[in-house]
CSV table of N, CA and C in Angstrom, one decimal:
chain,number,residue,atom,x,y,z
A,14,MET,N,72.2,111.2,201.7
A,14,MET,CA,72.3,110.0,202.1
A,14,MET,C,72.8,109.0,201.2
A,15,ALA,N,73.2,108.1,201.3
A,15,ALA,CA,73.7,107.0,200.2
A,15,ALA,C,72.6,106.0,199.8
A,16,ARG,N,71.5,105.8,200.4
A,16,ARG,CA,70.4,105.0,199.9
A,16,ARG,C,69.7,105.1,198.6
A,17,ARG,N,69.8,106.6,198.2
A,17,ARG,CA,69.6,106.5,196.8
A,17,ARG,C,70.4,106.3,195.8
A,18,PRO,N,71.5,106.7,195.8
A,18,PRO,CA,72.5,106.1,194.6
A,18,PRO,C,72.5,104.4,194.7
A,19,THR,N,72.9,104.1,196.0
A,19,THR,CA,72.8,102.7,196.2
A,19,THR,C,71.9,101.8,195.3
A,20,ALA,N,70.5,102.1,195.7
A,20,ALA,CA,69.5,101.5,194.9
A,20,ALA,C,69.3,101.6,193.5
A,21,ALA,N,69.6,102.9,193.1
A,21,ALA,CA,69.7,103.3,191.6
A,21,ALA,C,70.7,102.4,191.2
A,22,VAL,N,71.9,102.1,191.6
A,22,VAL,CA,73.2,101.5,191.0
A,22,VAL,C,73.0,100.0,191.1
A,23,THR,N,72.2,99.4,192.3
A,23,THR,CA,71.8,98.1,192.3
A,23,THR,C,70.6,97.5,191.1
A,24,GLY,N,69.6,98.6,191.0
A,24,GLY,CA,68.9,98.7,190.0
A,24,GLY,C,69.3,98.3,188.4
A,25,LEU,N,70.3,99.3,188.4
A,25,LEU,CA,70.9,99.2,187.0
A,25,LEU,C,71.8,97.8,186.8
A,26,VAL,N,72.5,97.5,188.0
A,26,VAL,CA,73.3,96.3,187.6
A,26,VAL,C,72.3,95.1,187.3
A,27,LEU,N,71.2,95.1,188.0
A,27,LEU,CA,70.2,94.0,187.8
A,27,LEU,C,69.8,94.2,186.4
A,28,PHE,N,69.3,95.3,186.0
A,28,PHE,CA,68.9,95.4,184.3
A,28,PHE,C,70.1,94.9,183.7
A,29,LEU,N,71.3,95.1,183.7
A,29,LEU,CA,72.4,94.5,183.0
A,29,LEU,C,72.5,93.2,183.0
A,30,GLU,N,72.2,92.7,184.2
A,30,GLU,CA,72.3,91.4,184.3
A,30,GLU,C,71.2,90.3,183.7
A,31,ALA,N,70.1,91.1,183.9
A,31,ALA,CA,68.8,90.6,183.1
A,31,ALA,C,69.5,90.3,181.6
A,32,PHE,N,69.8,91.5,181.0
A,32,PHE,CA,70.3,91.3,179.7
A,32,PHE,C,71.1,90.2,179.5
A,33,GLY,N,72.1,90.1,180.3
A,33,GLY,CA,73.1,89.0,180.2
A,33,GLY,C,72.4,87.8,180.3
A,34,PHE,N,71.8,87.6,181.1
A,34,PHE,CA,71.0,86.6,181.2
A,34,PHE,C,70.3,85.9,180.1
A,35,VAL,N,69.5,86.7,179.6
A,35,VAL,CA,68.3,86.4,178.4
A,35,VAL,C,69.5,86.2,177.2
A,36,PHE,N,70.9,87.1,177.0
A,36,PHE,CA,71.8,86.6,175.9
A,36,PHE,C,72.1,85.2,176.0
A,37,VAL,N,72.8,84.8,177.2
A,37,VAL,CA,73.2,83.8,177.4
A,37,VAL,C,72.5,82.8,177.0
A,38,HIS,N,71.3,82.6,177.7
A,38,HIS,CA,70.4,81.4,177.4
A,38,HIS,C,69.9,81.3,175.9
A,39,TYR,N,69.7,82.4,175.2
A,39,TYR,CA,69.4,82.5,173.8
A,39,TYR,C,70.5,81.8,173.2
A,40,VAL,N,71.8,82.2,173.3
A,40,VAL,CA,72.9,81.6,172.6
A,40,VAL,C,72.9,80.1,172.9
A,41,LEU,N,72.7,79.9,174.3
A,41,LEU,CA,72.7,78.3,174.5
A,41,LEU,C,71.9,77.6,173.8
A,42,GLY,N,70.3,78.1,173.9
A,42,GLY,CA,69.3,77.3,173.0
A,42,GLY,C,69.8,77.4,171.6
A,43,ARG,N,70.5,78.4,171.1
A,43,ARG,CA,70.8,78.2,169.5
A,43,ARG,C,71.9,77.3,169.4
A,44,VAL,N,72.6,77.0,170.3
A,44,VAL,CA,73.7,75.9,170.0
A,44,VAL,C,73.0,74.8,170.2
A,45,VAL,N,72.3,74.4,171.2
A,45,VAL,CA,71.7,73.1,171.1
A,45,VAL,C,70.8,72.8,170.3
A,46,GLU,N,70.1,73.8,169.7
A,46,GLU,CA,69.4,73.3,168.4
A,46,GLU,C,70.5,73.2,167.1
A,47,GLY,N,71.1,74.0,167.1
A,47,GLY,CA,72.0,74.0,165.9
A,47,GLY,C,73.0,72.7,165.9
A,48,GLN,N,73.5,72.0,167.2
A,48,GLN,CA,74.1,70.8,167.2
A,48,GLN,C,73.2,69.7,167.1
A,49,SER,N,72.0,69.9,167.3
A,49,SER,CA,70.9,68.9,167.4
A,49,SER,C,71.3,67.7,168.9
A,50,MET,N,71.8,68.6,169.9
A,50,MET,CA,72.0,68.1,171.2
A,50,MET,C,70.9,67.7,171.8
A,51,SER,N,71.0,66.4,172.4
A,51,SER,CA,69.7,65.7,173.3
A,51,SER,C,70.2,65.5,174.6
A,52,LEU,N,69.4,65.7,175.4
A,52,LEU,CA,69.5,65.6,177.0
A,52,LEU,C,68.9,64.3,177.4
A,53,ALA,N,69.2,63.2,177.6
A,53,ALA,CA,68.7,61.9,177.9
A,53,ALA,C,67.5,61.6,177.1
A,54,GLY,N,67.5,61.9,175.7
A,54,GLY,CA,66.6,61.5,175.0
A,54,GLY,C,65.5,62.5,174.5
A,55,LEU,N,65.5,63.8,175.2
A,55,LEU,CA,64.6,64.7,174.9
A,55,LEU,C,64.9,65.5,173.4
A,56,ASP,N,63.9,66.1,173.0
A,56,ASP,CA,64.0,66.4,171.7
A,56,ASP,C,64.9,67.6,171.7
A,57,PRO,N,65.6,68.2,170.6
A,57,PRO,CA,66.7,69.2,170.9
A,57,PRO,C,65.5,70.4,170.9
A,58,GLY,N,64.8,70.4,170.3
A,58,GLY,CA,63.7,71.7,170.1
A,58,GLY,C,63.1,72.0,171.6
A,59,ALA,N,63.0,70.8,172.3
A,59,ALA,CA,62.4,71.0,173.8
A,59,ALA,C,63.4,71.5,174.6
A,60,THR,N,64.6,71.0,174.3
A,60,THR,CA,65.5,71.9,175.2
A,60,THR,C,66.0,73.3,174.9
A,61,ALA,N,66.1,73.4,173.6
A,61,ALA,CA,66.4,74.8,173.2
A,61,ALA,C,65.4,75.8,173.6
A,62,ALA,N,64.0,75.2,173.6
A,62,ALA,CA,62.9,76.1,174.3
A,62,ALA,C,63.0,76.0,175.7
A,63,GLY,N,63.1,75.2,176.6
A,63,GLY,CA,63.7,75.6,177.8
A,63,GLY,C,64.7,76.1,178.2
A,64,ALA,N,65.8,76.5,177.5
A,64,ALA,CA,67.0,77.2,177.6
A,64,ALA,C,66.4,78.6,177.4
A,65,TRP,N,65.1,78.9,176.5
A,65,TRP,CA,64.9,80.1,176.1
A,65,TRP,C,64.0,80.7,177.3
A,66,ALA,N,63.2,79.7,177.4
A,66,ALA,CA,62.3,80.2,178.3
A,66,ALA,C,62.8,80.4,180.2
A,67,LEU,N,64.1,79.6,180.4
A,67,LEU,CA,64.5,79.9,181.6
A,67,LEU,C,65.1,81.3,181.5
A,68,GLY,N,65.8,81.7,180.3
A,68,GLY,CA,66.5,82.8,180.2
A,68,GLY,C,65.4,84.2,180.3
A,69,GLY,N,64.3,83.8,179.6
A,69,GLY,CA,63.2,85.0,179.8
A,69,GLY,C,62.7,84.9,181.2
A,70,VAL,N,62.2,83.8,181.8
A,70,VAL,CA,61.7,84.1,183.0
A,70,VAL,C,62.9,84.5,184.2
A,71,ALA,N,64.3,84.1,184.0
A,71,ALA,CA,65.2,84.9,184.8
A,71,ALA,C,65.3,86.4,184.6
A,72,GLY,N,65.4,86.3,183.5
A,72,GLY,CA,65.5,88.0,182.7
A,72,GLY,C,64.2,88.9,183.4
A,73,LEU,N,63.2,88.2,183.3
A,73,LEU,CA,62.0,89.1,183.8
A,73,LEU,C,62.3,89.3,185.2
A,74,PHE,N,62.4,88.2,185.9
A,74,PHE,CA,62.7,88.0,187.6
A,74,PHE,C,63.8,89.4,187.9
A,75,LEU,N,65.0,89.5,187.4
A,75,LEU,CA,66.0,90.5,187.4
A,75,LEU,C,65.4,92.0,187.1
A,76,VAL,N,64.6,92.1,186.2
A,76,VAL,CA,64.2,93.2,185.5
A,76,VAL,C,62.8,93.7,186.6
A,77,VAL,N,62.2,92.9,187.2
A,77,VAL,CA,61.2,93.2,188.2
A,77,VAL,C,62.0,93.7,189.5
A,78,CYS,N,63.0,93.0,190.0
A,78,CYS,CA,63.7,93.3,191.1
A,78,CYS,C,64.4,94.8,190.9
A,79,GLY,N,65.1,94.9,189.6
A,79,GLY,CA,65.7,96.3,189.3
A,79,GLY,C,64.7,97.4,189.3
A,80,ALA,N,63.6,97.0,188.7
A,80,ALA,CA,62.4,98.1,188.7
A,80,ALA,C,62.2,98.3,189.9
A,81,PHE,N,61.9,97.7,191.2
A,81,PHE,CA,61.7,98.0,192.2
A,81,PHE,C,62.4,99.0,193.0
A,82,LEU,N,63.8,98.4,192.7
A,82,LEU,CA,65.0,99.5,193.1
A,82,LEU,C,65.1,100.7,192.7
A,83,LEU,N,64.8,100.8,191.5
A,83,LEU,CA,64.8,102.3,190.6
A,83,LEU,C,63.7,103.0,191.1
A,84,VAL,N,62.5,102.4,191.4
A,84,VAL,CA,61.4,103.1,192.0
A,84,VAL,C,61.6,103.4,193.5
A,85,ALA,N,62.4,102.5,194.1
A,85,ALA,CA,62.8,103.1,195.5
A,85,ALA,C,63.7,104.3,195.6
A,86,ALA,N,64.6,104.3,194.7
A,86,ALA,CA,65.6,105.2,194.7
A,86,ALA,C,64.9,106.8,194.2
A,87,VAL,N,63.8,106.3,193.2
A,87,VAL,CA,63.2,107.8,192.8
A,87,VAL,C,62.5,108.4,194.0
A,88,ARG,N,61.5,107.3,194.7
A,88,ARG,CA,60.9,107.8,196.0
A,88,ARG,C,61.6,108.2,197.1
A,89,ASP,N,62.4,107.5,197.4
A,89,ASP,CA,63.4,107.6,198.4
A,89,ASP,C,62.8,107.7,199.7
A,90,ARG,N,61.6,106.8,199.9
A,90,ARG,CA,60.9,106.8,201.3
A,90,ARG,C,61.6,105.7,202.1
A,91,ALA,N,61.5,105.6,203.4
A,91,ALA,CA,62.0,104.8,204.3
A,91,ALA,C,60.8,103.6,204.2
A,92,GLY,N,61.4,102.5,204.0
A,92,GLY,CA,60.4,101.2,204.0
A,92,GLY,C,60.2,100.7,202.8
A,93,LEU,N,60.5,99.4,202.5
A,93,LEU,CA,59.7,98.7,201.2
A,93,LEU,C,58.6,97.9,201.8
A,94,ALA,N,57.6,97.9,200.5
A,94,ALA,CA,56.5,96.7,200.9
A,94,ALA,C,57.1,95.2,201.2
A,95,ARG,N,56.4,94.3,202.1
A,95,ARG,CA,56.9,93.4,202.4
A,95,ARG,C,57.3,92.2,201.1
A,96,PRO,N,56.1,92.2,200.4
A,96,PRO,CA,56.6,91.5,199.0
A,96,PRO,C,57.6,92.1,198.4
A,97,VAL,N,57.9,93.3,198.1
A,97,VAL,CA,59.2,93.8,197.5
A,97,VAL,C,60.4,93.2,198.4
A,98,ARG,N,60.3,93.4,199.6
A,98,ARG,CA,61.7,92.9,200.5
A,98,ARG,C,61.8,91.5,200.3
A,99,PHE,N,60.6,90.7,200.2
A,99,PHE,CA,60.8,89.4,200.0
A,99,PHE,C,61.5,88.7,198.5
A,100,LEU,N,61.0,89.5,197.8
A,100,LEU,CA,61.3,89.3,196.3
A,100,LEU,C,62.9,89.7,196.2
A,101,LEU,N,63.4,90.8,196.7
A,101,LEU,CA,64.8,91.0,197.0
A,101,LEU,C,65.7,90.2,197.5
A,102,VAL,N,65.1,89.6,199.0
A,102,VAL,CA,65.8,88.5,199.5
A,102,VAL,C,65.9,87.3,198.7
A,103,VAL,N,65.1,86.8,198.1
A,103,VAL,CA,65.1,85.6,197.0
A,103,VAL,C,66.1,86.2,196.2
A,104,CYS,N,66.4,87.2,195.4
A,104,CYS,CA,66.9,87.6,194.5
A,104,CYS,C,68.5,87.4,195.1
A,105,ALA,N,68.9,88.0,196.2
A,105,ALA,CA,70.1,88.0,197.0
A,105,ALA,C,70.5,86.5,197.3
A,106,VAL,N,69.4,85.4,197.7
A,106,VAL,CA,69.9,84.2,197.8
A,106,VAL,C,70.1,83.4,196.7
A,107,VAL,N,69.4,83.9,195.6
A,107,VAL,CA,69.7,83.2,194.1
A,107,VAL,C,71.2,83.4,193.9
A,108,HIS,N,71.5,84.8,194.0
A,108,HIS,CA,72.8,85.2,193.6
A,108,HIS,C,74.0,84.7,194.4
A,109,GLY,N,73.6,84.3,195.4
A,109,GLY,CA,74.6,83.7,196.6
A,109,GLY,C,74.7,82.3,196.1
A,110,VAL,N,73.7,81.4,195.8
A,110,VAL,CA,73.6,80.3,195.3
A,110,VAL,C,74.5,79.9,194.0
A,111,LEU,N,74.3,81.0,192.9
A,111,LEU,CA,74.7,80.9,191.6
A,111,LEU,C,76.3,81.2,191.8
A,112,GLY,N,76.4,82.3,192.8
A,112,GLY,CA,77.8,82.8,193.0
A,112,GLY,C,78.7,81.7,193.4
A,113,ALA,N,78.1,80.7,194.4
A,113,ALA,CA,78.7,79.6,194.7
A,113,ALA,C,78.9,78.3,193.6
A,114,ALA,N,78.2,78.4,192.8
A,114,ALA,CA,78.3,77.5,191.6
A,114,ALA,C,79.3,78.0,190.8
A,115,ALA,N,79.1,79.3,190.4
A,115,ALA,CA,80.1,80.0,189.6
A,115,ALA,C,81.7,79.7,189.6
A,116,VAL,N,82.0,79.5,191.0
A,116,VAL,CA,83.5,79.7,191.3
A,116,VAL,C,84.2,78.1,190.4
A,117,GLY,N,83.2,77.1,190.5
A,117,GLY,CA,83.6,76.0,190.0
A,117,GLY,C,83.4,75.9,188.6
A,118,LEU,N,82.4,76.6,188.0
A,118,LEU,CA,81.8,76.5,186.6
A,118,LEU,C,82.8,77.7,185.7
A,119,VAL,N,82.7,78.8,186.4
A,119,VAL,CA,83.0,79.9,185.5
A,119,VAL,C,84.5,80.5,186.2
A,120,GLY,N,84.9,80.6,187.3
A,120,GLY,CA,85.8,81.1,188.0
A,120,GLY,C,85.8,82.1,188.8
A,121,TRP,N,86.5,82.5,189.4
A,121,TRP,CA,86.7,83.5,190.4
A,121,TRP,C,86.0,84.8,190.1
A,122,TRP,N,86.1,85.4,189.1
A,122,TRP,CA,85.5,86.5,188.7
A,122,TRP,C,84.2,86.8,188.7
A,123,ALA,N,83.6,85.4,188.3
A,123,ALA,CA,82.1,85.2,188.3
A,123,ALA,C,81.9,85.4,189.6
A,124,PHE,N,82.3,84.6,190.7
A,124,PHE,CA,81.9,84.6,192.1
A,124,PHE,C,82.2,85.9,192.7
A,125,VAL,N,83.2,86.9,192.4
A,125,VAL,CA,83.2,88.1,192.6
A,125,VAL,C,82.2,89.1,192.5
A,126,TRP,N,82.1,88.8,191.0
A,126,TRP,CA,80.7,89.7,190.6
A,126,TRP,C,79.4,89.4,191.3
A,127,MET,N,79.2,88.1,191.3
A,127,MET,CA,78.0,87.6,192.2
A,127,MET,C,78.0,88.2,193.7
A,128,MET,N,79.0,88.0,194.3
A,128,MET,CA,78.9,88.6,195.6
A,128,MET,C,78.9,90.0,195.7
A,129,LEU,N,79.4,90.7,194.7
A,129,LEU,CA,79.1,92.1,194.6
A,129,LEU,C,77.6,92.5,194.6
A,130,VAL,N,76.8,91.8,193.7
A,130,VAL,CA,75.6,92.2,193.6
A,130,VAL,C,74.9,91.7,194.8
A,131,VAL,N,75.2,90.6,195.6
A,131,VAL,CA,74.4,90.0,196.6
A,131,VAL,C,74.8,91.2,197.8
A,132,GLY,N,75.6,91.9,197.8
A,132,GLY,CA,76.1,93.1,198.5
A,132,GLY,C,75.3,94.3,198.4
A,133,LEU,N,75.2,94.6,197.0
A,133,LEU,CA,74.5,95.7,196.7
A,133,LEU,C,73.1,95.5,197.1
A,134,ILE,N,72.2,94.3,197.0
A,134,ILE,CA,71.2,94.0,197.2
A,134,ILE,C,70.8,94.1,198.9
A,135,VAL,N,71.9,93.3,199.5
A,135,VAL,CA,71.7,93.4,201.1
A,135,VAL,C,71.8,94.9,201.3
A,136,LEU,N,73.0,95.4,200.9
A,136,LEU,CA,72.8,96.8,201.3
A,136,LEU,C,71.7,98.0,201.0
A,137,SER,N,70.8,97.6,199.9
A,137,SER,CA,69.9,98.4,199.5
A,137,SER,C,68.7,98.1,200.6
A,138,LEU,N,68.6,97.0,200.9
A,138,LEU,CA,67.6,96.3,202.0
A,138,LEU,C,67.8,96.9,203.0
A,139,LEU,N,68.9,96.8,203.4
A,139,LEU,CA,69.4,97.5,204.9
A,139,LEU,C,68.8,99.0,204.9
A,140,LEU,N,69.5,99.7,203.9
A,140,LEU,CA,69.0,101.0,203.9
A,140,LEU,C,67.7,101.4,203.7
A,141,TYR,N,66.9,100.7,203.0
A,141,TYR,CA,65.5,101.1,203.1
A,141,TYR,C,64.8,100.1,204.0
A,142,GLY,N,65.2,100.4,205.3
A,142,GLY,CA,64.7,99.5,206.5
A,142,GLY,C,63.1,99.5,206.4
A,143,ALA,N,62.7,98.9,207.4
A,143,ALA,CA,61.2,99.0,207.7
A,143,ALA,C,60.8,100.2,208.0
A,144,ARG,N,59.5,100.3,208.0
A,144,ARG,CA,59.1,101.8,207.9
A,144,ARG,C,58.9,102.1,209.5
A,145,GLY,N,59.2,103.4,210.2
A,145,GLY,CA,58.9,103.6,211.3
A,145,GLY,C,59.9,103.0,212.4
A,146,GLY,N,61.0,103.5,212.5
A,146,GLY,CA,61.6,103.4,213.9
A,146,GLY,C,62.7,101.8,213.4
A,147,ALA,N,63.1,101.5,214.5
A,147,ALA,CA,64.0,100.4,214.6
A,147,ALA,C,63.2,99.0,214.1
A,148,PRO,N,63.5,98.3,213.2
A,148,PRO,CA,62.8,97.1,212.7
A,148,PRO,C,62.9,96.2,213.8
A,149,GLY,N,61.8,95.1,214.0
A,149,GLY,CA,61.8,93.9,215.0
A,149,GLY,C,62.2,94.4,216.5
A,150,VAL,N,62.2,95.7,216.7
A,150,VAL,CA,62.4,95.9,218.3
A,150,VAL,C,60.8,96.2,218.7
A,151,ARG,N,60.5,95.1,219.3
A,151,ARG,CA,59.0,95.2,219.9
A,151,ARG,C,59.1,94.4,221.4
A,152,GLY,N,58.6,95.0,222.4
A,152,GLY,CA,58.3,94.3,223.6
A,152,GLY,C,57.3,93.5,223.7
A,153,PRO,N,56.7,93.4,224.9
A,153,PRO,CA,55.4,92.2,225.1
A,153,PRO,C,54.4,93.2,224.7
A,154,GLY,N,53.6,92.2,224.0
A,154,GLY,CA,52.1,92.8,223.6
A,154,GLY,C,52.2,93.6,222.1
A,155,GLY,N,53.6,93.7,221.6
A,155,GLY,CA,53.5,94.4,220.4
A,155,GLY,C,54.2,95.8,220.8
A,156,VAL,N,54.3,96.4,221.9
A,156,VAL,CA,54.7,97.5,222.2
A,156,VAL,C,56.2,97.9,222.0
A,157,SER,N,56.6,98.9,221.3
A,157,SER,CA,57.7,99.5,220.9
A,157,SER,C,58.7,99.4,222.3
A,158,ALA,N,59.7,98.6,222.0
A,158,ALA,CA,60.6,98.7,223.4
A,158,ALA,C,61.6,100.0,223.3
A,159,VAL,N,61.7,100.5,222.2
A,159,VAL,CA,62.3,101.9,222.0
A,159,VAL,C,61.6,103.0,222.9
A,160,PRO,N,62.1,103.7,223.9
A,160,PRO,CA,61.4,104.7,224.4
A,160,PRO,C,61.1,105.9,223.6
A,161,ARG,N,60.0,106.5,223.6
A,161,ARG,CA,59.9,107.8,222.8
A,161,ARG,C,60.3,109.2,223.6
A,162,GLY,N,61.0,110.1,222.8
A,162,GLY,CA,61.2,111.4,223.4
A,162,GLY,C,59.8,112.1,224.2
A,163,ARG,N,60.2,112.9,225.1
A,163,ARG,CA,58.9,113.7,225.6
A,163,ARG,C,58.8,114.9,225.0
């Protein structure tokens, strides 16, 4: 089945993105610090530290998401835990918002990259659906609406 390679590729892509985020924010912090730039009177050191902190948090978030996907690829069991699914949905939404902003700031290639990552995350979520049967198909009283074979 295609879910194991999809989750593995998505996890590796998120690791690469984590490295890219950390690197870009490190460079951004160094530039702000080196040029003594001030943002609305803030100390340049505080601005640089903020850029580094944001890069670290974003990188850690992407590494955690990628690690969960790599674990899912290794285990290859149906269903992801609810917190993991929530984390991956947040990751996909953040990528969608950043992709929309990237069109104007960076260009269409950045948008295409972000949408590719969104597609990989959503595909991984779909392939590792909820445990046990069709997700969300429940009748009255929580009884499954899908008939079982005899």
